[in-house]
Structure formats: structure tokens, C-alpha cells
PDB file of C-alpha atoms in Angstrom:
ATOM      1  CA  UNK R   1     104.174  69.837 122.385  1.00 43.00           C
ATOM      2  CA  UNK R   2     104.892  66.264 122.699  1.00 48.00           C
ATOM      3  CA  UNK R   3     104.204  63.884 125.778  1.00 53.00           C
ATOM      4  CA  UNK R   4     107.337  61.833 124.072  1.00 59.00           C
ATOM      5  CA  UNK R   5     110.877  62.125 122.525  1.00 58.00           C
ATOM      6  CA  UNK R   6     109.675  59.579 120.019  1.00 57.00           C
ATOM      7  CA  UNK R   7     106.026  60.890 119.288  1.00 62.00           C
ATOM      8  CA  UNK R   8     105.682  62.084 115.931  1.00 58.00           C
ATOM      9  CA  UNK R   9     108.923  59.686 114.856  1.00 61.00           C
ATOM     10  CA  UNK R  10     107.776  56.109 114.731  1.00 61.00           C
ATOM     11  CA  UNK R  11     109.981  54.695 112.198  1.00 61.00           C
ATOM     12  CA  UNK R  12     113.230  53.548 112.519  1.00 63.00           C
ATOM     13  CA  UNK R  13     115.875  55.974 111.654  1.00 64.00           C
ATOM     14  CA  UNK R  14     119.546  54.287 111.340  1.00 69.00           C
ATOM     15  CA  UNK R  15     121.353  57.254 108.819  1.00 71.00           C
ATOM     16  CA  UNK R  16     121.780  60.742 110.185  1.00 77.00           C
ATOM     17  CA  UNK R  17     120.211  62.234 107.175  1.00 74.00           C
ATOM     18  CA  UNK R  18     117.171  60.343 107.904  1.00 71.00           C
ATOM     19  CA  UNK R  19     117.234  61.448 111.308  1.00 75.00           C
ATOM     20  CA  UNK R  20     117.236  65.262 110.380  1.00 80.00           C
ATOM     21  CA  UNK R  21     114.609  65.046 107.922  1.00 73.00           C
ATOM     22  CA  UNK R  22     112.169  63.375 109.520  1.00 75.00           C
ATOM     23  CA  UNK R  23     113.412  66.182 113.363  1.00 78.00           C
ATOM     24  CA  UNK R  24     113.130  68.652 110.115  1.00 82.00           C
ATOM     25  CA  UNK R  25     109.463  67.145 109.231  1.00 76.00           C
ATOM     26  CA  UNK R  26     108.291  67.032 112.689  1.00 76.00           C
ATOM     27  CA  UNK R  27     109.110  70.593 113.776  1.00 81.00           C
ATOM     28  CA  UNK R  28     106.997  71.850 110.289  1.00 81.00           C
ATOM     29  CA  UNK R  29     104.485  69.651 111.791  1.00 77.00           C
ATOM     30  CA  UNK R  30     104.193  71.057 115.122  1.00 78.00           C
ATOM     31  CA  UNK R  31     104.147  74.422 113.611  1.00 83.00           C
ATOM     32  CA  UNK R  32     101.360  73.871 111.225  1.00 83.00           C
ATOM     33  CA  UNK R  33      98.982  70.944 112.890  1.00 82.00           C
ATOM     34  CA  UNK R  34      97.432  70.477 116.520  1.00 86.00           C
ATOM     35  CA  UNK R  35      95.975  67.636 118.089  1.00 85.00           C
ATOM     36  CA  UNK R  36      93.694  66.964 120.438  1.00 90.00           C
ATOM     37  CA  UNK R  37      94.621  63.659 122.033  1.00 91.00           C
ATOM     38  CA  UNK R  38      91.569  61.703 123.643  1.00 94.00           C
ATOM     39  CA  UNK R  39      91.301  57.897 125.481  1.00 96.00           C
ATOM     40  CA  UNK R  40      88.624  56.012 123.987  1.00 95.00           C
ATOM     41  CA  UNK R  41      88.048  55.078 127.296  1.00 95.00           C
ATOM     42  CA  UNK R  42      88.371  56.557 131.066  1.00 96.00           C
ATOM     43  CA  UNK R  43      88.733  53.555 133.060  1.00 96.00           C
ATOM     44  CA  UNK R  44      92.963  53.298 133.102  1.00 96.00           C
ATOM     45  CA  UNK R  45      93.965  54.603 136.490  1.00 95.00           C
ATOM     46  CA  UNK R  46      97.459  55.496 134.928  1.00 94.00           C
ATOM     47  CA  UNK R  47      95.355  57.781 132.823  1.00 94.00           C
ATOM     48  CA  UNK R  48      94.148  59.418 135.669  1.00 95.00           C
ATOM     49  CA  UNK R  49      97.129  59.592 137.528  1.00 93.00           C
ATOM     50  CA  UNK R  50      99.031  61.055 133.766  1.00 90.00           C
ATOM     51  CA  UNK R  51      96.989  63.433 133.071  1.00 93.00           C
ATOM     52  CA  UNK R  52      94.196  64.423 135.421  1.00 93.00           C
ATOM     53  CA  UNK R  53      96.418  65.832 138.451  1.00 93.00           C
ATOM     54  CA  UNK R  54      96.000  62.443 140.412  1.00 91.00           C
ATOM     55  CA  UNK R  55      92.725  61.872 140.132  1.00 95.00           C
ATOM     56  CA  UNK R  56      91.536  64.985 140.896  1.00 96.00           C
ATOM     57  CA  UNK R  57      90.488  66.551 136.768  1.00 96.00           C
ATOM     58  CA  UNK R  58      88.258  65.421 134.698  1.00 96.00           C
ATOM     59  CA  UNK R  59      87.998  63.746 131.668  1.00 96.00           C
ATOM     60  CA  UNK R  60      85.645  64.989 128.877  1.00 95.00           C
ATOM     61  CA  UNK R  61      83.328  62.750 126.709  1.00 95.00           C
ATOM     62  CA  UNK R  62      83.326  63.678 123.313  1.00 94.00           C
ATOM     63  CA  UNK R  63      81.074  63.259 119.939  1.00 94.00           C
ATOM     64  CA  UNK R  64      82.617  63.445 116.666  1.00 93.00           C
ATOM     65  CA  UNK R  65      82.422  62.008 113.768  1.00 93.00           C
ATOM     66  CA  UNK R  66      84.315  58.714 112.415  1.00 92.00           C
ATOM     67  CA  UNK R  67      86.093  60.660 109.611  1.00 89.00           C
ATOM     68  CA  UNK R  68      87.548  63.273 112.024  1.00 90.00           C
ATOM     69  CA  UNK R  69      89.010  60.552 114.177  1.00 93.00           C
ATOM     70  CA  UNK R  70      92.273  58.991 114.172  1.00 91.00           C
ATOM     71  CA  UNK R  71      93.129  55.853 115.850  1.00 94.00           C
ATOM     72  CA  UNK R  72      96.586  55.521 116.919  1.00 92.00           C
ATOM     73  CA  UNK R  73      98.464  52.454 116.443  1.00 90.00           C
ATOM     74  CA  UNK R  74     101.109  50.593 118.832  1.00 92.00           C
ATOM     75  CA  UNK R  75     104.250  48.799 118.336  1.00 88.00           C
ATOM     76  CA  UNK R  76     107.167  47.124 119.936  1.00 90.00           C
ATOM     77  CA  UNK R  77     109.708  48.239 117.119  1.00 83.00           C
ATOM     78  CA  UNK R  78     109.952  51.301 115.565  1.00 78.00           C
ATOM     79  CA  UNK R  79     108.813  50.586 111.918  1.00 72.00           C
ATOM     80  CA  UNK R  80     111.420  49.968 108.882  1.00 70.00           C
ATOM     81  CA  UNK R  81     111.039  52.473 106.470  1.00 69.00           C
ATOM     82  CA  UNK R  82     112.849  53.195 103.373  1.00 70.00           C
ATOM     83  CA  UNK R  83     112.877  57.053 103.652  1.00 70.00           C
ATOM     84  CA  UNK R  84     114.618  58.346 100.688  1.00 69.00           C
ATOM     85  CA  UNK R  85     112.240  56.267  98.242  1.00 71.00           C
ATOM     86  CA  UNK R  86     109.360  57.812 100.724  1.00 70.00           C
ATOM     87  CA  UNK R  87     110.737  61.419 100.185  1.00 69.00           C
ATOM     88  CA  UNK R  88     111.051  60.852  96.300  1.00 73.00           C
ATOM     89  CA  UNK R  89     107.382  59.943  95.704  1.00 67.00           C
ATOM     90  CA  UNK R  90     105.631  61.592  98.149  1.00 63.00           C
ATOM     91  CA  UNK R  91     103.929  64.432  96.105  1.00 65.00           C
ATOM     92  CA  UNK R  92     102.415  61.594  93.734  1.00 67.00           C
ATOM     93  CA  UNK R  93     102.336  58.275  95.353  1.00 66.00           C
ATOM     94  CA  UNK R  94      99.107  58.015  97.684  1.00 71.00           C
ATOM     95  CA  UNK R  95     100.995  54.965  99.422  1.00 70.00           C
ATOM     96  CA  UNK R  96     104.021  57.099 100.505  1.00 65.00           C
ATOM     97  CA  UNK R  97     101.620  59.405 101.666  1.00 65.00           C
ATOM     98  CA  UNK R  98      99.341  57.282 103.545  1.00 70.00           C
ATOM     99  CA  UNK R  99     102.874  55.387 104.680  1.00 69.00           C
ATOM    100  CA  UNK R 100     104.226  58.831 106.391  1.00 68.00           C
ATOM    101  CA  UNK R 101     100.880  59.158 108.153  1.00 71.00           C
ATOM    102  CA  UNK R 102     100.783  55.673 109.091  1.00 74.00           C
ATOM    103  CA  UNK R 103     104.368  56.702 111.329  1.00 73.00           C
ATOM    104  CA  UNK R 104     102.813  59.505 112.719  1.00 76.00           C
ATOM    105  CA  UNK R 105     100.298  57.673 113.890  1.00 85.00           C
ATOM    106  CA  UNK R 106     102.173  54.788 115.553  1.00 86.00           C
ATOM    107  CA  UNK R 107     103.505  55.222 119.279  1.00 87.00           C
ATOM    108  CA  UNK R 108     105.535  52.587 121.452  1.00 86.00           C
ATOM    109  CA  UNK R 109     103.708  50.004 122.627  1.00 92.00           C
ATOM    110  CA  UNK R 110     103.997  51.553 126.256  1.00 90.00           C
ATOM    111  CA  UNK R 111     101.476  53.798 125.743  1.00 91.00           C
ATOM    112  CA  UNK R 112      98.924  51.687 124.594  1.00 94.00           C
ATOM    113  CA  UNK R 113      97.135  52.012 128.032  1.00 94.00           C
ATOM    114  CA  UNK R 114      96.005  55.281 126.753  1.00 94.00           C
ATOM    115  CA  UNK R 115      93.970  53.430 124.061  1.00 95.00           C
ATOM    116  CA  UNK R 116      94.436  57.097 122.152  1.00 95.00           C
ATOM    117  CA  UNK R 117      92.538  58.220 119.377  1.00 95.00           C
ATOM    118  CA  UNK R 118      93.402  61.959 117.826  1.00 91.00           C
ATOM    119  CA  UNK R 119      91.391  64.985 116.120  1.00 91.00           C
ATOM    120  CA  UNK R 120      93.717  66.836 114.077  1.00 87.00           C
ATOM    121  CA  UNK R 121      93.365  70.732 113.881  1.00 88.00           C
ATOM    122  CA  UNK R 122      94.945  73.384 111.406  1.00 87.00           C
ATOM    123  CA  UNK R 123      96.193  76.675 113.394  1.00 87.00           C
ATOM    124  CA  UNK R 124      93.294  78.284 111.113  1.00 88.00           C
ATOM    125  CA  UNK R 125      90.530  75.820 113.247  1.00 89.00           C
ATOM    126  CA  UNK R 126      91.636  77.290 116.543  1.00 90.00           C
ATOM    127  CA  UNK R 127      91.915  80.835 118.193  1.00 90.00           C
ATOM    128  CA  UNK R 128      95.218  81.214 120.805  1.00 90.00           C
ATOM    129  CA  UNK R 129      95.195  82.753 123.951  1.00 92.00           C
ATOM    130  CA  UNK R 130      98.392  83.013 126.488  1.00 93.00           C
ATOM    131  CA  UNK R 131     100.340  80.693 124.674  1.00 88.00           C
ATOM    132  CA  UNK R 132      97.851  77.961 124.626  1.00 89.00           C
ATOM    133  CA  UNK R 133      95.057  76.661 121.614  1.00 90.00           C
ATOM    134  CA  UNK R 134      91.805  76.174 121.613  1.00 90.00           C
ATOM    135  CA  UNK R 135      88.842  74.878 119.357  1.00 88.00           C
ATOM    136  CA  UNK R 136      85.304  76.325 119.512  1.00 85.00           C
ATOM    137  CA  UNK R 137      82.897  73.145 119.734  1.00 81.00           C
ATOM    138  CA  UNK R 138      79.906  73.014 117.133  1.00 80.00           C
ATOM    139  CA  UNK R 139      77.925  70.669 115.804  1.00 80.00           C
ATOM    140  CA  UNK R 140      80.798  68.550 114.617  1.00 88.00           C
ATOM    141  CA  UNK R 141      82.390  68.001 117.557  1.00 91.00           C
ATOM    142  CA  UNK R 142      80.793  68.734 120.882  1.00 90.00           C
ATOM    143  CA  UNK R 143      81.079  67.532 124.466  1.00 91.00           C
ATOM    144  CA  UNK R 144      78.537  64.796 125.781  1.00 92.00           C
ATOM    145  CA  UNK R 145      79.557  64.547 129.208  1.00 94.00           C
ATOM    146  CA  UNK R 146      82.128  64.804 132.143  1.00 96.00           C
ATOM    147  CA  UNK R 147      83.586  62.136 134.106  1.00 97.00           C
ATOM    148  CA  UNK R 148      84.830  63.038 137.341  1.00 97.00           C
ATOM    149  CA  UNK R 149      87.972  61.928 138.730  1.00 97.00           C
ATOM    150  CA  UNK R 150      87.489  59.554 141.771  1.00 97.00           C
ATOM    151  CA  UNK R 151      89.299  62.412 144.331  1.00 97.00           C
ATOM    152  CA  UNK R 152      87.156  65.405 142.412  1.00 97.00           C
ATOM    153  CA  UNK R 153      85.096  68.168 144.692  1.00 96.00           C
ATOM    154  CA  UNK R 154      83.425  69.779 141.851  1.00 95.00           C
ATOM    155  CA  UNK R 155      79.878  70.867 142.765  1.00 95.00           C
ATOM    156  CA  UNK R 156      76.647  70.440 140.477  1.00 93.00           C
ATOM    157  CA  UNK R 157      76.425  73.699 140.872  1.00 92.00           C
ATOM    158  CA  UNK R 158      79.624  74.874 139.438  1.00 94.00           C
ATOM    159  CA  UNK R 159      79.103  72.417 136.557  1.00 93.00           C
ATOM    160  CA  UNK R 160      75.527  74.104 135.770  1.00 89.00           C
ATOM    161  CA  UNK R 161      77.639  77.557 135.732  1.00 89.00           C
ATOM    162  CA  UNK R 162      80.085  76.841 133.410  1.00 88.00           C
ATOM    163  CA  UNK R 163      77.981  74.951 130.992  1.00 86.00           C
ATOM    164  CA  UNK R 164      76.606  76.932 128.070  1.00 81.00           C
ATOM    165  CA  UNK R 165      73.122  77.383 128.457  1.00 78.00           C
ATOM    166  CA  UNK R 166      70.884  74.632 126.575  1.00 78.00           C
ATOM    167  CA  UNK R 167      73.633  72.391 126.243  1.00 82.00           C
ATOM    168  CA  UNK R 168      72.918  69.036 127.634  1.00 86.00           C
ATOM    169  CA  UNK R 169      75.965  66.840 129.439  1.00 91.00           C
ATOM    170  CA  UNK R 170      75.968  63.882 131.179  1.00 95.00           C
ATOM    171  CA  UNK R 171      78.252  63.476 134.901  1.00 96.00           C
ATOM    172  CA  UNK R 172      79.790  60.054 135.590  1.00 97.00           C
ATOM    173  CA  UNK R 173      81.132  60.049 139.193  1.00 97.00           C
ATOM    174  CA  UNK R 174      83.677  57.349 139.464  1.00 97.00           C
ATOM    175  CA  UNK R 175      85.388  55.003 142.008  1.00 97.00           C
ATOM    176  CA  UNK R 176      88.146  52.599 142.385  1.00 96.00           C
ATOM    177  CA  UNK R 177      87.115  48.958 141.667  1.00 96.00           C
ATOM    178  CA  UNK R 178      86.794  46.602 144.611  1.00 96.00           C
ATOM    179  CA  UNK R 179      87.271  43.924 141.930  1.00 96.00           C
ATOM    180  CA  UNK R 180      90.031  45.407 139.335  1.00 96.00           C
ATOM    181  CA  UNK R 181      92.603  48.021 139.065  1.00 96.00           C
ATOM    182  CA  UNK R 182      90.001  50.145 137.304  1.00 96.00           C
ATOM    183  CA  UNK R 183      88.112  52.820 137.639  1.00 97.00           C
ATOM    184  CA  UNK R 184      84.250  52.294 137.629  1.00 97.00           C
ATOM    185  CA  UNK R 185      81.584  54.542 136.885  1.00 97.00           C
ATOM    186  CA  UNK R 186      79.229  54.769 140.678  1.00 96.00           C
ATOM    187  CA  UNK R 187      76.783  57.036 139.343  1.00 96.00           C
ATOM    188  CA  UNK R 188      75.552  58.882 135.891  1.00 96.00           C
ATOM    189  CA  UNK R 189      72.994  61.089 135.406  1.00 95.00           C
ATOM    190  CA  UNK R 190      71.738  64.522 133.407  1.00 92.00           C
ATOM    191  CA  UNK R 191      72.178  67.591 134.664  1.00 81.00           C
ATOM    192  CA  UNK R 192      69.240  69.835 134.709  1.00 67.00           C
ATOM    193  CA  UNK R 193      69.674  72.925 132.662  1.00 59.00           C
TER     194      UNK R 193
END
């Protein structure tokens, strides 16, 4: 699922056959590929109010490596792009390929308070259950710490009992800035475990 009608379809589409390849090309996509769509940082309050139930979630910190990571790109125009030539050589041209990836990494320049970065999954690197995906953290990509949300309850306690045993995380308790319309970190420390 998509947070936007034009996620997944950065380039600019004026012919209708364009338009139904690339609709055709994004619903393969959705079918085959997941992502995981992070902040590289916590301190937008919009983020908080988006996608953290008005500042009430939390946000996770996570470690993974450069390679798996994705930095999305913003821009005020959809991107020209010549999508029949694009179509013709993508089996053997790494430029068309790396072209068609650029676009699917590109979002309006709207969202570029989210300062988003993406980890890409096949259906393969995740297990379902009631409709929804999820990924099994390892060594590769594991969580360092949570950041509560400036109107979050949640307990010590609770953290310590849903925390896998010898896994070390870090809590950042937040406020709103006296200074800024950000959110700033009031307090960090290591749980015991």
C-alpha cells in the first residue's frame, strides 16, 4: 500500500499508453516488493502527527547497512522520461534500469519533511500474518532503540517485556521545543536487561 496516488509513479506521464504501463508496472511491483519506509530522523512533528497516532507511537531506531538503504529523492516536477525508449532497452541497458529505479525512488517535494530512506524486501524475506508483513530482524538489520512520542505512557517495564532477552535498546523520551517547532530528545538512556 501506498501513502500516495503518485508514489511509485514519479515521472511524467502525458500518453495514455504510458500511463497504463507504468499503473501496469506498479501493481507487479506491489505484488512482488515491500518496503519498509523509515525517517532518517524523528524530530518533524508532522511525522509524529502522520504516522505515530498524534504523538502518542513510537518511532524505532534502526541499524542497517549502507547497501540495504535507499535514499529517496524529492522534486517539484514529475521527471521527463522517454518511456518507450526506457521499455525497449531495459533488459540490457544498465542506465534504463538504474533510470526506472531512479522514478521509483523520487516523491513530490511535499514529502520531503519525512527525510525518507527505504529497505526493500522480497515477499520471500518476510512471513504474513492477518493480512499484514513482517521481517524477522538479524544481524543485518536490527533495532537500536525507541523513541517515544512526546504524549506516550509506555512503562519501562512493558518495554523490558517485550524486548527479546539480551537484546540491548536505547529509550529517547522526547518533548516539544521551547525554541523550534521540533521535537527534542529530554532524556536517553539503556535499559537494563
Amino acid at each position: 500500500m501506498t501513502t500516495t496516488a503518485f508514489e511509485l509513479l514519479s515521472m511524467s506521464l502525458e500518453d495514455e499508453f504510458c500511463q497504463k504501463i507504468m499503473q501496469e508496472t506498479k501493481a507487479k511491483t506491489n505484488k512482488m516488493l515491500r518496503l519498509l519506509c523509515c525517517s532518517k530522523s524523528w524530530n518533524s512533528p508532522l511525522l509524529w502527527g502522520h504516522y505515530a497516532d498524534r504523538h502518542t507511537g513510537i518511532a524505532l531506531e534502526l541499524e542497517a547497512p549502507e547497501s540495504h538503504v535507499q535514499e529517496i529523492q524529492y522534486s517539484k516536477d514529475r521527471v521527463a522520461l522517454d518511456l518507450h525508449s526506457l521499455m525497449r532497452n531495459r533488459h540490457k541497458d544498465e542506465n534504463a534500469k538504474w533510470t526506472m529505479f531512479k522514478m521509483f525512488m523520487t516523491k513530490g517535494i511535499q514529502w520531503a519533511y519525512e527525510d525518507e530512506a527505504r529497505l526493500q524486501f522480497t515477499l520471500d524475506d518476510l512471513h504474513s500474518l492477518n493480512g499484514h508483513d513482517f521481517f524477522n530482524l538479524n544481524d543485518t538489520i536490527k533495532i537500536t532503540g525507541l523513541v517515544l512520542g512526546v504524549n506516550n505512557k509506555t512503562t519501562d517495564s512493558r518495554i523490558i517485556s517485550a524486548v527479546p532477552n539480551n537484546h540491548q535498546v536505547s529509550i529517547t523520551k522526547t518533548q516539544m521545543s521551547a525554541l523550534s517547532f521540533e521535537i527534542q530528545e529530554i532524556k536517553k538512556y539503556n535499559l537494563p536487561m
